[in-house]
Amino acid sequence: MIVMAVHELAGTKVRKEDYIDLKAIADAYAHIVPDITNPACQVRFGTSGHRGQAGNGSFTAAHVAAITQAVCNLRKSFGAEGPLFVGEDTHYLSKLAFETVLGVLAANGVSAYIDSDDDFVPTPSVSRAILRYNSCRKDHLADGLIITPSHNPPEHGGIKYNPTSGGPAPSDITKAIETEANRLLAGKNRDVRQIPYEQARESSLVTGYDYKGLYIAELSSIIDFEAISGARLHILVNALGGSGMNYWHAIADRYGLDMDFVNDTYDPQFTFMNYDHDGKVRMDCSSAYVMSSVTKQSGDYDLILANDPDYDRFGIISGSQGMITANAYLTVASHYLMTHRHFDGLGIAKTVVTTDLLARSAASLNVPLYEVPVGFKYFGSLYSDGKIAFSGEESAGGSFIAKDRSLWTTDKDGMIMCLLAAEIRAVTGKLPLAYYDELCQKLGRPYAMRSDAPATLAEKAKISSLTEADVEEKTLCGSPITAVLSHSPYGDYAIGGVKICSPDGWIAARPSGTEDMYKLYAESFVSEDHARKLLDEGRELISRALKK
């Protein structure tokens, strides 16, 4: 639950006056020269890539060219000398950036694999392609660029780099790309090599690749489609105009699933959207306000499934029971997998701000729990080292291994998370919310809340640097503070903020890696009122720490 004033437009259809101006965005992308002396206009990789807007000079053709050139300059040192897989979502800036990326890659002699049908390519499909290509090789390994700002508003753009591991790049790689890209920008991109897009498309360096066909054919290795089709589930897919909308149609056809579809055409203005809680147009499939356009149909379907524009997040409406939160579904999915697959000896992983019910569930199943900072990049080595079967983060991201325990993706995969909900319903006869209620009866019911507040770059930096020494309090809502964490329990990584724990619950503060805000989290195992008190006391505690 996000605690803040709900905008009067929340949950209503976007008004025509709020449609984005495609021509203005294209003009700004092509012609604005970023002011590299302004930190807001520099290349900055957050939790997953560089994001910004063309209109304010933070995501322009110059940025994308510099980032792509930086990758070309550095990828050999990252272990990649083979082809580079290119994915893109359905944001308008993604289309423009795609052309820039291909022009730079071709000019640098880098072989680029693009979709053979000229379709969009979701994040998990790129991750899968990298792992598939590299699985039988020891040299000339592949990497990838994915052009997406995830669930961010329609006027936003983004680009992220996935190295040979197939997942989000670790901090040392993103820092190197940042530094090199900003060096190029400071030199007015004089060291950037680029040819026109049309010339790049005709180049022998650009190759069509069957992302969709290969990904869908391999889905049977991770999902029990016989159970789903045998249960005759009636499913509605809210495609949210995203990069995997044609994947859903192909999945239904190949595996004989009874699916209906809405919002499954390309609309770069996202005119079909409902406003989010704060009155912004944000393609967050885990938001009840965004999903309210289909909630009224929940009684007609066993499940309603949705994904964000790059299809790395999930949104699930549990039939007539209503929408299940991301934290709740992560708990359900991990418990189901660890009790219905042959995953003995493997653990599950979560981020520090994901529900602690996952920890309780892991303990009850006697499986290892790995708790890491926010960012899916921290899960990659746990998968490749064969330590975990499942990973999840509270922002509706998750993935898991195949039925034979082989690696599926090292990035978030919203499609398999949605399909797993159908498998759970088919195999157990329980909708996800009913399954969750049973777990809560055994393990305790958590009450989670989050508050977002605007934050400047300087304020975000200060929150990121908070440590145990900045927290002098000994109690939290009357209970003794048992731990103050600025580093993760697993790996001892800096969490970019602080988490304060008590026997009854916890709070955490961290800056957003994608927007100009900071997030305050609270989770109570007592009551909703106690969670609200945790949030209030946490806000005051963080405020005092920032004033020091």
Coordinates of C-alpha atoms in Angstrom, one line a residue:
M1 CA 0.0 0.0 0.0
I2 CA 1.4 3.4 -1.0
V3 CA 0.4 6.0 1.6
M4 CA -0.1 9.5 0.2
A5 CA -2.9 11.8 -0.9
V6 CA -4.6 10.1 -3.8
H7 CA -5.1 12.4 -6.8
E8 CA -8.6 13.1 -7.9
L9 CA -7.9 11.7 -11.3
A10 CA -6.4 8.4 -10.0
G11 CA -8.0 5.4 -11.7
T12 CA -9.7 7.5 -14.4
K13 CA -8.9 7.4 -18.1
V14 CA -6.2 9.8 -19.3
R15 CA -7.6 13.0 -20.7
K16 CA -6.7 14.1 -24.2
E17 CA -5.0 17.2 -23.0
D18 CA -2.5 15.0 -21.2
Y19 CA -1.5 13.0 -24.3
I20 CA 2.2 13.4 -25.0
D21 CA 3.2 15.5 -28.0
L22 CA 5.2 13.1 -30.2
K23 CA 6.5 15.7 -32.5
A24 CA 7.8 17.8 -29.6
I25 CA 9.5 14.8 -28.1
A26 CA 11.1 13.9 -31.5
D27 CA 12.4 17.5 -32.0
A28 CA 13.8 17.6 -28.4
Y29 CA 15.5 14.2 -28.8
A30 CA 17.2 15.2 -32.0
H31 CA 18.2 18.7 -31.3
I32 CA 18.7 19.4 -27.6
V33 CA 22.4 19.5 -26.7
P34 CA 22.7 18.3 -23.1
D35 CA 24.4 20.6 -20.6
I36 CA 27.0 18.3 -19.3
T37 CA 27.8 20.7 -16.4
N38 CA 24.3 20.1 -15.1
P39 CA 24.3 16.8 -13.0
A40 CA 20.7 16.2 -14.1
C41 CA 21.8 16.1 -17.7
Q42 CA 24.7 13.7 -17.2
V43 CA 24.5 10.0 -17.8
R44 CA 23.4 8.3 -14.6
F45 CA 22.7 4.6 -14.3
G46 CA 20.2 4.0 -11.5
T47 CA 19.0 0.6 -10.4
S48 CA 18.7 -0.4 -14.1
G49 CA 20.1 1.9 -16.7
H50 CA 20.0 5.6 -17.7
R51 CA 16.6 7.2 -17.8
G52 CA 15.3 10.7 -18.5
Q53 CA 13.2 12.9 -20.8
A54 CA 14.1 14.6 -24.1
G55 CA 12.3 17.8 -23.2
N56 CA 14.5 18.5 -20.2
G57 CA 17.7 17.4 -21.9
S58 CA 18.3 14.3 -19.8
F59 CA 17.6 11.7 -22.5
T60 CA 18.5 12.8 -26.0
A61 CA 20.1 11.4 -29.1
A62 CA 23.5 12.6 -27.7
H63 CA 23.0 10.6 -24.6
V64 CA 22.0 7.4 -26.4
A65 CA 24.9 7.8 -28.9
A66 CA 27.4 8.4 -26.1
I67 CA 26.1 5.4 -24.0
T68 CA 26.2 3.1 -27.0
Q69 CA 29.7 4.2 -28.0
A70 CA 30.8 3.7 -24.4
V71 CA 29.5 0.1 -24.6
C72 CA 31.3 -0.4 -27.9
N73 CA 34.6 0.9 -26.4
L74 CA 34.3 -1.1 -23.2
R75 CA 32.4 -4.3 -24.0
K76 CA 35.6 -6.3 -24.8
S77 CA 36.9 -5.5 -21.3
F78 CA 33.5 -6.8 -20.0
G79 CA 34.1 -10.2 -21.8
A80 CA 31.8 -9.6 -24.8
E81 CA 33.3 -9.9 -28.3
G82 CA 30.3 -11.6 -30.0
P83 CA 27.0 -10.1 -31.2
L84 CA 25.0 -7.6 -29.2
F85 CA 21.3 -8.3 -28.7
V86 CA 19.1 -5.2 -29.0
G87 CA 15.6 -5.0 -27.3
E88 CA 13.2 -2.1 -27.2
D89 CA 9.8 -1.4 -25.5
T90 CA 6.9 0.7 -26.8
H91 CA 7.8 4.1 -25.3
Y92 CA 8.1 6.6 -28.2
L93 CA 11.6 7.6 -27.2
S94 CA 12.5 3.9 -27.4
K95 CA 11.7 3.9 -31.1
L96 CA 13.9 7.0 -31.7
A97 CA 16.7 5.6 -29.5
F98 CA 16.6 2.3 -31.4
E99 CA 17.7 4.0 -34.5
T100 CA 20.5 5.8 -32.8
V101 CA 21.8 2.6 -31.2
L102 CA 21.9 0.7 -34.5
G103 CA 23.7 3.6 -36.2
V104 CA 26.4 3.6 -33.6
L105 CA 26.8 -0.2 -33.3
A106 CA 27.1 -0.6 -37.1
A107 CA 29.6 2.3 -37.4
N108 CA 31.7 0.5 -34.7
G109 CA 31.6 -2.9 -36.5
V110 CA 29.5 -4.5 -33.8
S111 CA 27.1 -7.2 -34.9
A112 CA 23.6 -6.3 -33.7
Y113 CA 20.8 -8.9 -33.4
I114 CA 17.3 -7.3 -33.8
D115 CA 13.9 -8.9 -34.0
S116 CA 13.4 -10.7 -37.3
D117 CA 9.7 -9.6 -37.4
D118 CA 10.6 -5.9 -36.6
D119 CA 8.6 -6.5 -33.4
F120 CA 9.4 -5.1 -30.0
V121 CA 11.6 -7.2 -27.7
P122 CA 10.9 -7.5 -24.0
T123 CA 13.6 -7.4 -21.3
P124 CA 13.3 -11.1 -20.4
S125 CA 13.5 -12.1 -24.0
V126 CA 16.9 -10.3 -24.4
S127 CA 18.2 -11.9 -21.2
R128 CA 17.1 -15.3 -22.5
A129 CA 18.7 -14.7 -25.9
I130 CA 22.1 -13.8 -24.3
L131 CA 22.1 -16.9 -22.1
R132 CA 21.0 -19.1 -25.0
Y133 CA 23.8 -17.8 -27.2
N134 CA 26.5 -18.0 -24.5
S135 CA 25.5 -21.4 -23.1
C136 CA 27.7 -23.4 -25.4
R137 CA 30.5 -20.9 -25.8
K138 CA 33.6 -19.9 -23.9
D139 CA 34.7 -16.9 -26.2
H140 CA 33.1 -14.4 -28.5
L141 CA 30.3 -14.1 -25.9
A142 CA 27.2 -11.9 -26.5
D143 CA 25.8 -9.0 -24.5
G144 CA 22.8 -6.7 -24.9
L145 CA 21.2 -3.3 -24.8
I146 CA 17.6 -2.9 -23.9
I147 CA 15.9 0.4 -24.7
T148 CA 13.3 1.1 -22.0
P149 CA 12.5 3.3 -19.0
S150 CA 10.4 0.4 -17.6
H151 CA 7.0 1.5 -16.2
N152 CA 7.9 5.2 -16.3
P153 CA 5.5 7.8 -18.0
P154 CA 5.1 7.9 -21.8
E155 CA 7.4 10.9 -22.3
H156 CA 10.3 9.1 -20.6
G157 CA 13.1 7.2 -22.3
G158 CA 15.7 4.7 -21.0
I159 CA 18.5 2.4 -21.9
K160 CA 20.3 -0.3 -20.0
Y161 CA 23.1 -2.7 -20.6
N162 CA 23.1 -6.5 -19.9
P163 CA 26.5 -8.0 -20.0
T164 CA 27.4 -11.6 -20.8
S165 CA 25.6 -12.8 -17.7
G166 CA 22.3 -11.9 -19.3
G167 CA 21.1 -9.8 -16.3
P168 CA 21.5 -6.2 -15.3
A169 CA 25.1 -5.0 -15.3
P170 CA 26.8 -4.8 -11.9
S171 CA 27.8 -1.5 -10.4
D172 CA 31.5 -1.6 -11.6
I173 CA 30.3 -2.0 -15.2
T174 CA 27.6 0.7 -15.1
K175 CA 30.1 3.1 -13.4
A176 CA 32.6 2.5 -16.2
I177 CA 29.9 3.1 -18.9
E178 CA 28.7 6.3 -17.1
T179 CA 32.2 7.6 -16.9
E180 CA 33.0 6.9 -20.5
A181 CA 29.7 8.2 -21.8
N182 CA 30.0 11.5 -19.9
R183 CA 33.6 11.9 -21.2
L184 CA 32.2 11.5 -24.7
L185 CA 29.4 14.0 -24.0
A186 CA 31.9 16.5 -22.6
G187 CA 33.7 16.3 -25.9
K188 CA 30.5 17.0 -27.8
N189 CA 30.5 13.4 -29.0
R190 CA 33.4 14.0 -31.3
D191 CA 34.7 10.5 -30.6
V192 CA 31.3 8.9 -31.3
R193 CA 31.2 6.9 -34.5
Q194 CA 27.8 6.8 -36.1
I195 CA 26.2 6.1 -39.5
P196 CA 22.6 6.9 -40.6
Y197 CA 19.9 4.4 -39.4
E198 CA 18.9 3.5 -42.9
Q199 CA 22.5 2.6 -43.8
A200 CA 22.8 0.6 -40.6
R201 CA 19.7 -1.4 -41.4
E202 CA 21.1 -2.4 -44.8
S203 CA 24.5 -3.4 -43.2
S204 CA 25.5 -7.0 -42.9
L205 CA 26.2 -6.3 -39.3
V206 CA 22.5 -6.1 -38.5
T207 CA 20.9 -9.6 -38.3
G208 CA 17.3 -10.6 -37.7
Y209 CA 16.7 -13.0 -34.7
D210 CA 13.6 -14.9 -33.8
Y211 CA 13.4 -13.7 -30.2
K212 CA 9.7 -14.4 -29.8
G213 CA 9.6 -17.8 -31.4
L214 CA 12.5 -19.2 -29.4
Y215 CA 11.4 -17.7 -26.1
I216 CA 7.8 -19.1 -26.5
A217 CA 9.0 -22.5 -27.6
E218 CA 11.1 -22.8 -24.5
L219 CA 8.4 -21.7 -22.1
S220 CA 7.3 -25.3 -21.6
S221 CA 10.5 -26.0 -19.8
I222 CA 9.5 -23.7 -17.0
I223 CA 5.7 -23.6 -17.0
D224 CA 3.2 -26.6 -16.8
F225 CA 1.0 -25.7 -19.7
E226 CA -0.7 -29.1 -19.7
A227 CA -2.1 -28.3 -16.3
I228 CA -3.2 -24.8 -17.3
S229 CA -4.9 -25.9 -20.5
G230 CA -6.4 -28.9 -18.8
A231 CA -8.0 -26.7 -16.1
R232 CA -9.7 -24.7 -18.8
L233 CA -9.0 -21.4 -17.2
H234 CA -10.5 -18.3 -18.7
I235 CA -7.8 -15.5 -18.6
L236 CA -7.8 -11.8 -19.6
V237 CA -4.5 -10.3 -20.5
N238 CA -4.1 -6.5 -20.1
A239 CA -1.2 -6.1 -22.5
L240 CA -0.8 -2.4 -21.5
G241 CA 0.4 -1.7 -25.0
G242 CA 3.8 -3.2 -24.1
S243 CA 6.6 -5.0 -25.9
G244 CA 5.3 -8.5 -25.2
M245 CA 1.7 -8.0 -26.4
N246 CA 2.4 -10.2 -29.5
Y247 CA 4.1 -12.8 -27.2
W248 CA 0.8 -13.2 -25.3
H249 CA -1.1 -14.0 -28.5
A250 CA 1.5 -16.5 -29.6
I251 CA 1.6 -18.1 -26.2
A252 CA -2.2 -18.6 -26.3
D253 CA -2.1 -20.1 -29.8
R254 CA 0.9 -22.4 -29.1
Y255 CA -0.3 -23.8 -25.8
G256 CA -4.1 -23.8 -26.4
L257 CA -5.0 -21.3 -23.6
D258 CA -8.3 -19.5 -23.4
M259 CA -7.2 -15.9 -23.3
D260 CA -8.9 -12.6 -24.2
F261 CA -6.8 -9.5 -24.7
V262 CA -7.2 -5.7 -24.1
N263 CA -4.8 -2.8 -24.9
D264 CA -2.8 -5.0 -27.2
T265 CA -2.0 -2.5 -30.0
Y266 CA 0.9 -0.1 -30.3
D267 CA 0.0 3.3 -29.0
P268 CA 3.1 5.4 -28.1
Q269 CA 0.9 8.0 -26.4
F270 CA -0.7 5.3 -24.2
T271 CA -4.1 7.0 -24.6
F272 CA -5.8 3.9 -23.1
M273 CA -4.2 4.3 -19.7
N274 CA -5.7 5.2 -16.4
Y275 CA -4.0 7.7 -14.1
D276 CA -1.9 6.3 -11.3
H277 CA -2.3 7.2 -7.6
D278 CA -0.6 10.5 -8.0
G279 CA -2.4 11.6 -11.2
K280 CA 0.5 10.7 -13.4
V281 CA 0.3 8.4 -16.4
R282 CA 2.5 5.5 -15.4
M283 CA 2.4 2.0 -16.9
D284 CA 2.7 0.3 -13.6
C285 CA 0.9 -3.0 -13.9
S286 CA 1.1 -3.6 -10.2
S287 CA -0.9 -0.5 -9.4
A288 CA -4.6 -1.0 -8.6
Y289 CA -5.3 2.5 -10.0
V290 CA -3.7 1.6 -13.3
M291 CA -5.5 -1.8 -13.4
S292 CA -8.9 -0.3 -12.5
S293 CA -9.9 -0.3 -16.1
V294 CA -10.1 -4.1 -16.1
T295 CA -10.9 -4.7 -12.4
K296 CA -14.6 -4.5 -13.2
Q297 CA -14.3 -7.6 -15.4
S298 CA -12.6 -9.7 -12.7
G299 CA -15.8 -11.7 -12.1
D300 CA -15.7 -12.9 -15.7
Y301 CA -12.3 -14.4 -15.5
D302 CA -10.3 -16.8 -13.4
L303 CA -7.3 -14.4 -13.6
I304 CA -6.4 -11.1 -15.1
L305 CA -2.7 -10.8 -16.0
A306 CA -0.7 -7.7 -17.0
N307 CA 2.9 -6.5 -17.6
D308 CA 4.6 -3.1 -17.9
P309 CA 6.1 -1.8 -21.2
D310 CA 9.3 -3.9 -21.2
Y311 CA 7.5 -6.9 -19.6
D312 CA 9.8 -7.4 -16.6
R313 CA 7.1 -6.7 -14.1
F314 CA 3.8 -8.4 -13.3
G315 CA 0.3 -7.4 -12.3
I316 CA -2.2 -10.1 -11.2
I317 CA -5.9 -9.8 -10.4
S318 CA -7.0 -12.9 -8.5
G319 CA -10.4 -13.3 -10.1
S320 CA -13.3 -12.0 -8.2
Q321 CA -11.1 -11.9 -5.0
G322 CA -9.4 -8.8 -6.4
M323 CA -5.8 -7.7 -7.1
I324 CA -2.9 -9.3 -5.2
T325 CA 0.0 -7.1 -4.2
A326 CA 3.5 -7.8 -5.5
N327 CA 4.8 -8.7 -2.0
A328 CA 1.9 -11.1 -1.5
Y329 CA 2.3 -12.8 -4.8
L330 CA 6.1 -13.2 -4.5
T331 CA 5.5 -15.1 -1.3
V332 CA 2.9 -17.3 -3.0
A333 CA 5.0 -17.9 -6.0
S334 CA 8.2 -18.8 -4.1
H335 CA 6.3 -21.1 -1.7
Y336 CA 4.5 -22.9 -4.6
L337 CA 7.8 -23.4 -6.5
M338 CA 9.7 -24.8 -3.4
T339 CA 6.9 -27.2 -2.7
H340 CA 5.9 -28.3 -6.2
R341 CA 9.3 -28.5 -8.0
H342 CA 12.4 -30.6 -7.4
F343 CA 14.4 -27.7 -6.0
D344 CA 15.9 -29.4 -3.0
G345 CA 19.0 -27.7 -1.7
L346 CA 18.3 -24.4 -3.4
G347 CA 17.3 -21.2 -1.7
I348 CA 15.3 -18.1 -2.5
A349 CA 16.4 -14.5 -2.7
K350 CA 14.8 -11.1 -1.9
T351 CA 15.8 -7.5 -1.7
V352 CA 16.0 -5.7 1.7
V353 CA 12.7 -3.9 1.1
T354 CA 10.7 -6.9 0.0
T355 CA 8.3 -8.4 2.5
D356 CA 9.9 -10.3 5.4
L357 CA 7.1 -12.9 5.0
L358 CA 9.4 -14.4 2.4
A359 CA 12.0 -14.9 5.2
R360 CA 9.4 -16.5 7.4
S361 CA 8.3 -18.8 4.5
A362 CA 11.9 -19.8 3.7
A363 CA 12.5 -20.6 7.4
S364 CA 9.3 -22.7 7.6
L365 CA 10.4 -24.7 4.5
N366 CA 14.0 -24.9 5.8
V367 CA 15.5 -23.3 2.7
P368 CA 18.2 -20.7 2.6
L369 CA 17.3 -17.0 2.3
Y370 CA 19.6 -14.5 0.5
E371 CA 18.8 -10.8 1.2
V372 CA 20.4 -8.3 -1.1
P373 CA 20.1 -4.6 -1.9
V374 CA 17.5 -3.3 -4.3
G375 CA 18.3 -4.1 -7.9
F376 CA 17.9 -7.4 -9.8
K377 CA 21.6 -7.3 -10.6
Y378 CA 22.4 -8.7 -7.2
F379 CA 20.5 -11.9 -8.0
G380 CA 22.5 -12.8 -11.1
S381 CA 25.5 -14.5 -9.4
L382 CA 23.2 -16.4 -7.1
Y383 CA 21.5 -17.9 -10.1
S384 CA 24.7 -18.6 -12.0
D385 CA 26.3 -20.1 -8.9
G386 CA 23.4 -22.5 -8.5
K387 CA 22.3 -21.1 -5.1
I388 CA 18.7 -20.1 -5.7
A389 CA 15.6 -21.2 -7.4
F390 CA 13.6 -18.0 -7.1
S391 CA 14.2 -14.3 -6.6
G392 CA 11.8 -11.3 -6.1
E393 CA 11.7 -7.6 -5.4
E394 CA 8.8 -5.6 -4.1
S395 CA 8.4 -3.5 -7.2
A396 CA 6.7 -6.5 -8.9
G397 CA 9.8 -8.2 -10.3
G398 CA 10.6 -11.8 -10.1
S399 CA 12.1 -14.8 -11.9
F400 CA 12.9 -18.5 -11.3
I401 CA 14.7 -21.4 -12.8
A402 CA 13.4 -24.0 -15.2
K403 CA 11.8 -27.3 -14.1
D404 CA 15.1 -29.2 -14.7
R405 CA 16.9 -26.6 -12.5
S406 CA 18.6 -25.0 -15.4
L407 CA 18.9 -21.2 -15.7
W408 CA 16.0 -19.4 -17.3
T409 CA 16.8 -15.7 -17.1
T410 CA 19.0 -13.5 -14.9
D411 CA 16.7 -10.6 -15.3
K412 CA 13.1 -10.0 -14.2
D413 CA 10.5 -11.9 -16.3
G414 CA 7.0 -10.7 -15.9
M415 CA 5.5 -13.2 -18.3
I416 CA 6.6 -16.3 -16.4
M417 CA 5.5 -14.8 -13.2
C418 CA 2.0 -14.2 -14.7
L419 CA 1.9 -17.7 -16.2
L420 CA 2.9 -19.2 -12.9
A421 CA -0.2 -17.7 -11.4
A422 CA -2.3 -19.7 -13.9
E423 CA -0.3 -22.8 -13.1
I424 CA -0.9 -22.3 -9.4
R425 CA -4.6 -22.0 -9.9
A426 CA -4.7 -25.1 -12.2
V427 CA -2.6 -27.3 -10.0
T428 CA -3.8 -26.3 -6.5
G429 CA -7.3 -25.2 -7.3
K430 CA -6.5 -22.0 -5.4
L431 CA -6.5 -18.5 -6.6
P432 CA -3.3 -16.6 -5.6
L433 CA -5.1 -14.6 -2.9
A434 CA -6.6 -17.7 -1.3
Y435 CA -3.2 -19.3 -1.3
Y436 CA -1.8 -16.2 0.3
D437 CA -4.4 -16.1 3.0
E438 CA -3.5 -19.7 4.0
L439 CA 0.1 -18.8 4.2
C440 CA -0.7 -15.8 6.4
Q441 CA -2.7 -18.0 8.8
K442 CA 0.4 -20.1 9.3
L443 CA 3.2 -17.5 9.2
G444 CA 1.5 -14.2 10.3
R445 CA 0.0 -11.4 8.2
P446 CA 2.3 -8.5 7.2
Y447 CA 1.0 -5.0 6.7
A448 CA 3.2 -3.1 4.3
M449 CA 3.1 0.6 3.4
R450 CA 5.3 2.9 1.4
S451 CA 5.5 6.7 1.2
D452 CA 7.1 8.5 -1.7
A453 CA 8.4 12.1 -1.4
P454 CA 10.2 14.4 -3.8
A455 CA 14.0 14.5 -3.5
T456 CA 16.7 16.4 -5.2
L457 CA 19.9 14.7 -6.4
A458 CA 21.7 16.1 -3.3
E459 CA 19.0 14.8 -1.0
K460 CA 19.0 11.4 -2.7
A461 CA 22.8 11.2 -2.3
K462 CA 22.5 12.0 1.4
I463 CA 19.9 9.3 2.0
S464 CA 22.1 6.8 0.1
S465 CA 25.0 7.5 2.4
L466 CA 23.0 7.0 5.7
T467 CA 24.7 4.5 8.1
E468 CA 24.2 3.0 11.5
A469 CA 25.9 5.9 13.0
D470 CA 23.2 8.3 11.8
V471 CA 20.5 6.5 13.8
E472 CA 20.8 7.2 17.5
E473 CA 17.3 6.0 18.5
K474 CA 17.0 2.7 20.5
T475 CA 13.4 2.0 19.9
L476 CA 10.9 1.9 17.1
C477 CA 7.2 2.3 18.0
G478 CA 8.0 1.2 21.5
S479 CA 9.9 -1.9 20.5
P480 CA 13.7 -2.3 20.8
I481 CA 15.6 -1.7 17.6
T482 CA 17.3 -5.1 16.8
A483 CA 19.3 -4.0 13.8
V484 CA 20.2 -1.0 11.7
L485 CA 21.4 -2.0 8.3
S486 CA 23.3 0.0 5.7
H487 CA 24.7 -3.1 4.1
S488 CA 22.8 -6.2 3.0
P489 CA 22.7 -9.4 5.2
Y490 CA 24.0 -11.4 2.2
G491 CA 27.2 -10.1 0.4
D492 CA 27.6 -7.1 2.7
Y493 CA 26.7 -4.8 -0.2
A494 CA 25.8 -1.2 0.5
I495 CA 22.0 -0.9 0.3
G496 CA 22.0 2.8 -0.7
G497 CA 20.0 3.8 2.4
V498 CA 19.1 2.3 5.7
K499 CA 16.8 -0.4 7.1
I500 CA 15.8 -0.4 10.8
C501 CA 14.4 -3.6 12.3
S502 CA 12.4 -4.4 15.4
P503 CA 10.7 -7.7 16.5
D504 CA 7.3 -6.3 15.3
G505 CA 8.4 -4.9 11.9
W506 CA 10.8 -2.7 10.1
I507 CA 11.3 0.6 8.2
A508 CA 13.6 1.4 5.4
A509 CA 14.6 4.6 3.4
R510 CA 16.2 4.7 0.0
P511 CA 16.3 7.0 -3.0
S512 CA 14.5 6.0 -6.1
G513 CA 16.8 4.7 -8.8
T514 CA 14.3 5.8 -11.5
E515 CA 12.6 9.0 -10.4
D516 CA 13.4 12.2 -8.4
M517 CA 12.0 10.9 -5.1
Y518 CA 12.9 8.9 -2.1
K519 CA 10.9 6.0 -0.8
L520 CA 10.1 5.2 2.8
Y521 CA 9.0 1.6 3.5
A522 CA 7.3 0.1 6.5
E523 CA 6.1 -3.4 7.3
S524 CA 4.3 -4.5 10.5
F525 CA 3.3 -8.0 11.6
V526 CA 0.9 -6.4 14.1
S527 CA -1.7 -4.4 12.3
E528 CA -2.3 -1.8 9.6
D529 CA -2.4 0.9 12.2
H530 CA 1.0 -0.2 13.5
A531 CA 2.4 -0.1 10.0
R532 CA 1.1 3.5 9.6
K533 CA 2.8 4.4 13.0
L534 CA 6.0 2.8 11.8
L535 CA 5.9 4.9 8.6
D536 CA 5.2 8.1 10.6
E537 CA 8.0 7.4 13.1
G538 CA 10.3 6.4 10.4
R539 CA 9.7 9.6 8.5
E540 CA 10.6 11.6 11.6
L541 CA 13.6 9.5 12.3
I542 CA 15.0 9.8 8.8
S543 CA 14.3 13.6 8.8
R544 CA 16.4 13.9 12.0
A545 CA 19.2 11.9 10.5
L546 CA 19.3 14.1 7.4
K547 CA 19.6 17.2 9.5
K548 CA 22.8 16.1 11.1

